[in-house]
Short mmCIF file of C-alpha atoms and ligand atoms in Angstrom, two decimals:
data_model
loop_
_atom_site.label_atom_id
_atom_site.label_comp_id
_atom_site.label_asym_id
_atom_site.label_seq_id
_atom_site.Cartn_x
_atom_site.Cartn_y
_atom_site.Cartn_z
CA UNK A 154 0.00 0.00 0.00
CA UNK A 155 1.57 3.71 -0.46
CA UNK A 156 0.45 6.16 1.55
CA UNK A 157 0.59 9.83 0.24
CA UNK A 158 2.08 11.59 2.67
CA UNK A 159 3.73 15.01 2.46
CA UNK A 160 7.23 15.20 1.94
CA UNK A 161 9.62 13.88 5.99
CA UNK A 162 11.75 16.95 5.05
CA UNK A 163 8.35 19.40 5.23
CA UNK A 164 8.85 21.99 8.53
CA UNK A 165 6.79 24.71 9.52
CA UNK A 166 8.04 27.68 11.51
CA UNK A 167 5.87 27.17 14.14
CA UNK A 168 6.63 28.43 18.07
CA UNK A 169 2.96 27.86 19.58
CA UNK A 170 2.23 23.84 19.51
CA UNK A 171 -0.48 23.12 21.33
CA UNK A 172 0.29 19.45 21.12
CA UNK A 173 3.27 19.57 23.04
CA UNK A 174 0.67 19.28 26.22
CA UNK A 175 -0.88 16.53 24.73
CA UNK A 176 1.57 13.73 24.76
CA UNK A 177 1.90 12.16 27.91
CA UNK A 178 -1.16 10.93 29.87
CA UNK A 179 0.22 12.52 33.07
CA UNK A 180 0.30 15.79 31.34
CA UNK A 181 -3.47 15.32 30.22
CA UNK A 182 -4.50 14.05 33.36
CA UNK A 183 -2.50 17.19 35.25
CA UNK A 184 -4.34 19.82 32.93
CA UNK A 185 -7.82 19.00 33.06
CA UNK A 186 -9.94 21.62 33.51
CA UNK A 187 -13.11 19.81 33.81
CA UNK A 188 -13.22 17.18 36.98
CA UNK A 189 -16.69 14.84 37.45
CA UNK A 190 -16.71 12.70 39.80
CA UNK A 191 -19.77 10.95 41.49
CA UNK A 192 -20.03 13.17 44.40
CA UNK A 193 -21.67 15.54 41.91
CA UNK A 194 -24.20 12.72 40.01
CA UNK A 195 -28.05 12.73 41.85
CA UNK A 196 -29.79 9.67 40.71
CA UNK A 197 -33.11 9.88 39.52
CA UNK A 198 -35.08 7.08 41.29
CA UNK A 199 -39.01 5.65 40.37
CA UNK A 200 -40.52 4.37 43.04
CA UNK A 201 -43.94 2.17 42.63
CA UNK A 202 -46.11 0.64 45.63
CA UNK A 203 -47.75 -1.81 43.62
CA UNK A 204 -47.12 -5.96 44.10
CA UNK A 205 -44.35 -7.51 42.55
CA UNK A 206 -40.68 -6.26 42.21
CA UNK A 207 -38.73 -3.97 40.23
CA UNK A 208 -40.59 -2.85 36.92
CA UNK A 209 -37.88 -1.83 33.50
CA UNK A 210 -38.90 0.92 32.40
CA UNK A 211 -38.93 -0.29 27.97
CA UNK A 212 -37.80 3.30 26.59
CA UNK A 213 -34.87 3.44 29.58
CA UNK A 214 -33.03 0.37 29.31
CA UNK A 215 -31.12 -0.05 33.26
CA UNK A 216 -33.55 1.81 34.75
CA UNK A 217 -36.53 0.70 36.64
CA UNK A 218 -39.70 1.46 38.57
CA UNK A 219 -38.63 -0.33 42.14
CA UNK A 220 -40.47 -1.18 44.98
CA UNK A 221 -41.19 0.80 47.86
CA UNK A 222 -39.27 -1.91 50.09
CA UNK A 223 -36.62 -1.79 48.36
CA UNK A 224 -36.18 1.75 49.00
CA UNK A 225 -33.92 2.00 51.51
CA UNK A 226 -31.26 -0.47 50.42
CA UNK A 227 -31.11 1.63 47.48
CA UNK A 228 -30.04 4.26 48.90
CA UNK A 229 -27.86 2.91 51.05
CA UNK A 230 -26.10 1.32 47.92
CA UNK A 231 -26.11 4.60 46.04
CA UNK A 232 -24.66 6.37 49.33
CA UNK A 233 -21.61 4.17 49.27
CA UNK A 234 -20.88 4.70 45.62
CA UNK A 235 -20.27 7.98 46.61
CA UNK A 236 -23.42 10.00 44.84
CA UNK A 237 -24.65 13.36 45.63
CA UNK A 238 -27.94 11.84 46.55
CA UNK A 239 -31.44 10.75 45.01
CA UNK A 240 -34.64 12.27 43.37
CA UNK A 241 -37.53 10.76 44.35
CA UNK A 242 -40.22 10.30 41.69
CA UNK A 243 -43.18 8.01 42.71
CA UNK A 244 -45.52 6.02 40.15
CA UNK A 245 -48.98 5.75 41.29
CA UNK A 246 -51.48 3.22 39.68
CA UNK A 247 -53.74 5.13 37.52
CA UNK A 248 -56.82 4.43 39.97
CA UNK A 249 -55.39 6.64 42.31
CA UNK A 250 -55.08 9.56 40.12
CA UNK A 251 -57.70 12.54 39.26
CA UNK A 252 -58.32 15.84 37.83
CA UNK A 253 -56.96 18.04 41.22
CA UNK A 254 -53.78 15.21 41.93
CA UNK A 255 -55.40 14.68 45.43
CA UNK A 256 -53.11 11.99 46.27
CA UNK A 257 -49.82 14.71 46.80
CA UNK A 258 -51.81 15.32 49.48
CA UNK A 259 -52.56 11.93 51.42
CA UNK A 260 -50.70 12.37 54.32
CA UNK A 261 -49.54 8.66 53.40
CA UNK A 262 -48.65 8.92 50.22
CA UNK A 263 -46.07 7.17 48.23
CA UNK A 264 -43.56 9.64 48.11
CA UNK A 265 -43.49 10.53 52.05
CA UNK A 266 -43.04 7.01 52.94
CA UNK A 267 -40.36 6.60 49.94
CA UNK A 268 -38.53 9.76 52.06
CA UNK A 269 -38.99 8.19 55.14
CA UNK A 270 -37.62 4.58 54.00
CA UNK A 271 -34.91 6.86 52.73
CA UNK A 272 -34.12 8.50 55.87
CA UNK A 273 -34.34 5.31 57.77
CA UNK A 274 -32.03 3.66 55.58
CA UNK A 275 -29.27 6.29 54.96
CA UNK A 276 -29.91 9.22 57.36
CA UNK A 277 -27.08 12.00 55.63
CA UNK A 278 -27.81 11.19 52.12
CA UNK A 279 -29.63 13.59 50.60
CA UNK A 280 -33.37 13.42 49.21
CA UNK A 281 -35.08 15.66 46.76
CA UNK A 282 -38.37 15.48 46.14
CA UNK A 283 -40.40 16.68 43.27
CA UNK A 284 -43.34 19.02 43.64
CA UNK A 285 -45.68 19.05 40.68
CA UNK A 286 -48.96 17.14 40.31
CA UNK A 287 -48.31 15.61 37.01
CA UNK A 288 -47.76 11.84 38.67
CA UNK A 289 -50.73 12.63 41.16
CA UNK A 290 -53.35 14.11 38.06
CA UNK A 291 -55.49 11.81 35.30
CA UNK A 292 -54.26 14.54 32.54
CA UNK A 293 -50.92 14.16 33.37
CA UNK A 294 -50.51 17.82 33.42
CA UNK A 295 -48.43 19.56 36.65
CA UNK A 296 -51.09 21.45 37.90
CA UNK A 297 -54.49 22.05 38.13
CA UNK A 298 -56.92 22.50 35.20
CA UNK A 299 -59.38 25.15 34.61
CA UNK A 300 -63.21 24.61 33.72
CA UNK A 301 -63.29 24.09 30.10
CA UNK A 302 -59.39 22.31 30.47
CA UNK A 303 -57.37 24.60 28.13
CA UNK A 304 -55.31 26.14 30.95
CA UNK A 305 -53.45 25.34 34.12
CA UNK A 306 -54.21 27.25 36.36
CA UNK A 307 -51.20 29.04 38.12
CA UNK A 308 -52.43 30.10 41.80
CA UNK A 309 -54.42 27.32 42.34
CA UNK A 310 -52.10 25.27 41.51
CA UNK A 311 -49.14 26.98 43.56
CA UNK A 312 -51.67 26.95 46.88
CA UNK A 313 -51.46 22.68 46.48
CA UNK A 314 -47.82 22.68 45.86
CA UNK A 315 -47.06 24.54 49.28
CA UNK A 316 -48.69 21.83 50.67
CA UNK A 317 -47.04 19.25 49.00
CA UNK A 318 -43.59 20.50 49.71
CA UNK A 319 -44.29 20.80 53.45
CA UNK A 320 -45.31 17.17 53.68
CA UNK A 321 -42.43 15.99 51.55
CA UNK A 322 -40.23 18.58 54.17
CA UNK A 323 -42.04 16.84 57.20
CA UNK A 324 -41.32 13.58 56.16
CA UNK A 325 -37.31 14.73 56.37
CA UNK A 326 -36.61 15.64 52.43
CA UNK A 327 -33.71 18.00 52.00
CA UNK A 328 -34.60 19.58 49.26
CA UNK A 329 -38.06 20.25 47.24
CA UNK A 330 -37.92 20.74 43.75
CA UNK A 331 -40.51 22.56 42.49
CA UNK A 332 -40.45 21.14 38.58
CA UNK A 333 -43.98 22.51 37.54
CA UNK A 334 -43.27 26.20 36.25
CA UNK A 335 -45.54 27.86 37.95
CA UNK A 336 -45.26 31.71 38.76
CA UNK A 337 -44.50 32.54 42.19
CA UNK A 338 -43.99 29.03 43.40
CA UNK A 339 -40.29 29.41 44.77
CA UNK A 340 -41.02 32.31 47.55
CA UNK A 341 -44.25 30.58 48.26
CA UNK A 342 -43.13 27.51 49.23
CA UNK A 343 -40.10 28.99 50.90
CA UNK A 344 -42.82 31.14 52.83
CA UNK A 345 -45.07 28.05 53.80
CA UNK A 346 -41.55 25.80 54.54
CA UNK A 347 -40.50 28.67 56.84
CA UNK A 348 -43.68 29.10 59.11
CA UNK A 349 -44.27 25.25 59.34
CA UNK A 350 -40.75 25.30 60.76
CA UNK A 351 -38.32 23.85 58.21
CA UNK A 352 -35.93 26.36 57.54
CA UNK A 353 -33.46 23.86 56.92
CA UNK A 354 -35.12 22.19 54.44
CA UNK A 355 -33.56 24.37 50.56
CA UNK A 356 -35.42 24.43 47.35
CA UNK A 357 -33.60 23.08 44.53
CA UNK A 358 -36.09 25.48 41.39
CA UNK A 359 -36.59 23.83 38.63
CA UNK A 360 -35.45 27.21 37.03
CA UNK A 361 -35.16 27.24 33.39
CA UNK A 362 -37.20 24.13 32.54
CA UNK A 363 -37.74 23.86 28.78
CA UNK A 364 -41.09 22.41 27.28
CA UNK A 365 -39.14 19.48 25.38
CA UNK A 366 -39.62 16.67 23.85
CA UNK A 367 -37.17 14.83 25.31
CA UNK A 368 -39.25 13.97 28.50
CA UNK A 369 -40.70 11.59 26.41
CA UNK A 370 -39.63 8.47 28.04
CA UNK A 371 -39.99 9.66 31.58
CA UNK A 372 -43.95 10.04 30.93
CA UNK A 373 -43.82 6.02 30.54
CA UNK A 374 -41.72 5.57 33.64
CA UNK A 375 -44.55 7.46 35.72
CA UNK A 376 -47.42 6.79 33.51
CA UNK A 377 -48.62 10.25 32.91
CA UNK A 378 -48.48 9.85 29.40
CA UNK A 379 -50.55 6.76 29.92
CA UNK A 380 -52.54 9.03 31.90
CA UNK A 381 -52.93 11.33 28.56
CA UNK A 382 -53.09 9.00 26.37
CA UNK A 383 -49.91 10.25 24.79
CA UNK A 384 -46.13 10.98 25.50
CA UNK A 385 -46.62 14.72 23.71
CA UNK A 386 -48.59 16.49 26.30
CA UNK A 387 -48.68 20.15 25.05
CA UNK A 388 -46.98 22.04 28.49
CA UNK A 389 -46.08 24.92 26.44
CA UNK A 390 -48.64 26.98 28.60
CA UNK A 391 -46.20 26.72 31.43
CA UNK A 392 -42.48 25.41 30.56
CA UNK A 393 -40.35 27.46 28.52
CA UNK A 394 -39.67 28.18 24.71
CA UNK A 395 -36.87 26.48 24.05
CA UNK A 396 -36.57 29.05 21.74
CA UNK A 397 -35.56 31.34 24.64
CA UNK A 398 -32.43 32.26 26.45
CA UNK A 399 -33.25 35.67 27.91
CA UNK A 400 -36.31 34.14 29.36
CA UNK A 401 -34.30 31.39 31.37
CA UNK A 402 -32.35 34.38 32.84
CA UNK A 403 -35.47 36.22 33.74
CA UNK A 404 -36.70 33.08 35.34
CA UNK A 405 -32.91 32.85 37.69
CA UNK A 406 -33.33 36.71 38.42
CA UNK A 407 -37.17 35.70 39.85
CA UNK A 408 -35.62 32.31 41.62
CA UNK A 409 -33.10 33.75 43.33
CA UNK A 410 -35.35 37.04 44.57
CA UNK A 411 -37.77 33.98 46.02
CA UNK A 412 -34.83 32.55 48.07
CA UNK A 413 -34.33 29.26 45.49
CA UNK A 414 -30.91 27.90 46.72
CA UNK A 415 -30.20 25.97 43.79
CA UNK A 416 -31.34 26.72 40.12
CA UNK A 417 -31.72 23.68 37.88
CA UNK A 418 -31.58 24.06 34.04
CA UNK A 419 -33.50 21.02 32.28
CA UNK A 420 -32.66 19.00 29.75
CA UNK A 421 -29.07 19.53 29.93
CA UNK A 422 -27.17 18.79 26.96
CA UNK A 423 -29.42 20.68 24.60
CA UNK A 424 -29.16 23.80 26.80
CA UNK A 425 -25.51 23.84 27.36
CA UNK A 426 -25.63 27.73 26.54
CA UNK A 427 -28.26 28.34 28.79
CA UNK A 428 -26.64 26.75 31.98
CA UNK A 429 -23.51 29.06 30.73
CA UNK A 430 -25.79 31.96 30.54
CA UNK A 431 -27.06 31.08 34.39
CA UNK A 432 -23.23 30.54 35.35
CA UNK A 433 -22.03 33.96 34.37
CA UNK A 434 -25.25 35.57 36.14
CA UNK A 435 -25.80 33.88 39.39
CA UNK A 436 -23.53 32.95 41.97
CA UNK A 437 -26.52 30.31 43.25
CA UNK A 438 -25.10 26.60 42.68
CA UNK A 439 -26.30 25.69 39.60
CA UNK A 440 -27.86 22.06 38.77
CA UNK A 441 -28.87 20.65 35.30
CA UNK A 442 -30.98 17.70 34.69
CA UNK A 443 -30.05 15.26 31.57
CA UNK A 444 -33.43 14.31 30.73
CA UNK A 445 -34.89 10.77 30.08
CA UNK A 446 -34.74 11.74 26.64
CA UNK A 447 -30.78 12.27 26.34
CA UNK A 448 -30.33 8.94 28.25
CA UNK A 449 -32.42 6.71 25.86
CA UNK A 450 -31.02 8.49 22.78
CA UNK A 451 -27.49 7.10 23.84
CA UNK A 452 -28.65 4.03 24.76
CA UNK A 453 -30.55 3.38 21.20
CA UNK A 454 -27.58 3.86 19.28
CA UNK A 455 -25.25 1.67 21.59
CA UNK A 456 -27.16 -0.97 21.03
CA UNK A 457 -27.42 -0.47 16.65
CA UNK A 458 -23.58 -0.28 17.49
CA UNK A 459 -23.84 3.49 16.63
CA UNK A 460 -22.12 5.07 19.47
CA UNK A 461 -19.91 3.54 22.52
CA UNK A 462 -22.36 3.68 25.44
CA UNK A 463 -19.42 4.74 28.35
CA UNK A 464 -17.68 7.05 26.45
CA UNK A 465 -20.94 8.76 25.35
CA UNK A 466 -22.15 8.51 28.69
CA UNK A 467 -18.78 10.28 30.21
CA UNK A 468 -18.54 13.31 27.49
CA UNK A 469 -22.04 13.56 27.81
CA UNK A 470 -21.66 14.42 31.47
CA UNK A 471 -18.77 15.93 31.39
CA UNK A 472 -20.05 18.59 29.19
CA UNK A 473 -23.01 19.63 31.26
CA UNK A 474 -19.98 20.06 34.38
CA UNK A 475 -17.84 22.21 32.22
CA UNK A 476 -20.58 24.43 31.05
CA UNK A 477 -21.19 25.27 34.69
CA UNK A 478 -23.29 22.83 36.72
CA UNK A 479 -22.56 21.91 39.85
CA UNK A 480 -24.71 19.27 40.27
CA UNK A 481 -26.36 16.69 37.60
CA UNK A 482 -29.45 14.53 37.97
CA UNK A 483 -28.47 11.57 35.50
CA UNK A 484 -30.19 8.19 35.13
CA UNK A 485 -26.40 7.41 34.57
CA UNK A 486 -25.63 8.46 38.33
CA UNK A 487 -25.03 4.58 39.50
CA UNK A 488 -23.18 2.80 36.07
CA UNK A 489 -21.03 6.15 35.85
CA UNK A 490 -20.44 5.33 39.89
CA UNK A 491 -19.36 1.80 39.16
CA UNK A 492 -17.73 2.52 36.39
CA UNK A 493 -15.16 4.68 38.23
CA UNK A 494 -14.96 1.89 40.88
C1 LIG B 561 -42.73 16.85 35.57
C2 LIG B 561 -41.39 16.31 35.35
C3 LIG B 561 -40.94 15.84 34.11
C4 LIG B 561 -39.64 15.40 34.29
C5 LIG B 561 -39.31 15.57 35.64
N1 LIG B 561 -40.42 16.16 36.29
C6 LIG B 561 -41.60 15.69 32.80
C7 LIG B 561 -42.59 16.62 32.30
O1 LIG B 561 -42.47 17.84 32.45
O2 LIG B 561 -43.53 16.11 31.70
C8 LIG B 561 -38.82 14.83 33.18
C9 LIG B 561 -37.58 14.15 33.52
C10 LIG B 561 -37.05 13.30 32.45
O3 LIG B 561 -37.47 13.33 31.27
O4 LIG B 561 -36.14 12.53 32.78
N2 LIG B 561 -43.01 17.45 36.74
#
């Protein structure tokens, strides 16, 4: 074979090489800019109260919907891998769901005893809860509906939510995350969390959350697109354009005012600009949530031998950390975790 190369004898005058700082692995390693490690990965967890064990979730392929029981060893596992902590989302069977979400507010609902199996199990690892209604309601939407069903209604809905968060705050979360996009929600839950007595308990806002398609297979895991009877629930009345940068930052500005002590940016890879935006203009810590969405998408084309699933998975995460956030919520929290040994 004969390769046609340029001429051995071929030098450029050339004082700046780059390169030079690329040719040892200990220089690489030394000059990172970028670190991720698992102390900054929150997994995402699906809890179900149903009979029977762990549930996969088809569209996710690793994840799936556990028990309630098995709650607390969870945790405890995910704990000694060294994560940041969990997000609790609970899947209720769809006769327990209707129009207002009344079942956020059963004093025994799924969720609170998920945080207190939690708690039990792993007392100092953290456990953030989400407050919308969207597992709770037969629409599937996060809040509550007015008459004729074309809106969601934004006070309304806000007055439930305080509720919600208190409970979830009662039964010893350590941080809420409102993820419904309602106006106002941040100061009044921070409001309700104060007077009830749990000024220890922070508020991770769901900041600049984007009305996105890739949510998609998340609506399976918790069923409110079963609920709908489809994955493409229109929330463009509520989540943002993702059209929009200046309105993510007008959203932070209104966050942080309410007292918000971390602003989340969701999905994450999509938005890489936008959690750069909230970077230069907050000095809150910043999370960012890669999306159901992101981790099927990598998945799928692992398996048509597309893409290499752990090195996808790694540069996938650690470009959401070097565009700014702090913190990720990644259904890759525990392989990344065991990955790194
Ligand atoms: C809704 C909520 C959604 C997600 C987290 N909380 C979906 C939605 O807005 O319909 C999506 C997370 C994911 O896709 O992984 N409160």
């Amino acid at each position: 074979m004969t390769h046609a190369n340029p001429p051995h004898d071929f030098k450029l005058e050339l004082p700046c090489r780059p390169r030079r700082l690329r040719r040892s692995a200990a220089l690489r390693r030394a000059l990172e800019e970028t670190v991720l490690t698992p102390a900054h990965l929150v997994a995402p967890l699906f809890v179900h109260d149903g009979p029977g064990g762990a549930e996969p979730v088809a569209s996710m392929p690793g994840v799936e919907r556990i028990p309630l029981s098995a709650v607390g060893e969870t945790c405890r596992s995910l704990e000694r891998l060294g994560l940041a902590g969990v997000a609790l989302f609970p899947v209720l069977e769809a006769r327990l769901k209707d129009a207002g979400g009344s079942a956020a507010l059963d004093p025994d609902g799924l969720v609170l005893r998920a945080i207190r199996e939690a708690k039990a199990a792993a007392p100092g690892f953290p456990v953030i809860t989400d407050v919308a209604l969207d597992p709770y309601t037969d629409h599937g939407h996060d809040g509550l509906l007015n008459e004729s069903g074309t809106e969601v209604l934004n006070d309304a809905t806000v007055a439930v939510l305080v509720k919600m968060a208190v409970l979830q705050a009662e039964a010893g979360a350590d941080l809420v995350a409102p993820s419904d996009m309602m106006d106002g929600r941040v100061g009044a839950i921070r409001g309700a969390l104060d007077a009830a007595g749990f000024t220890g308990a922070g508020i991770l806002a769901y900041t600049a959350k984007f009305a996105s398609a890739y949510y998609g297979p998340f609506r399976e895991a918790v069923g409110s697109a079963a609920a709908a009877g489809t994955t493409l629930l229109d929330k463009r009345g509520y989540q943002l354009n993702p059209a929009n940068r200046r309105e993510a930052l007008r959203e932070a500005a209104l966050d942080e005012a309410e007292a918000a002590d971390l602003l989340m940016v969701k999905p994450a890879g999509p938005y890489l600009d936008i959690i750069r935006d909230l970077r230069e203009r907050t000095d809150l810590p910043l999370a960012a949530y890669q999306v159901s969405g992101e981790y099927s998408q990598i998945h799928a084309a692992a398996r048509l031998g597309w893409l290499d699933l752990e090195r996808c998975r790694d540069e996938s995460l650690l470009a959401i950390r070097r565009a700014g956030a702090d913190l990720i919520l990644t259904y890759f929290a525990r392989a990344y975790a065991e990955a790194r040994g």
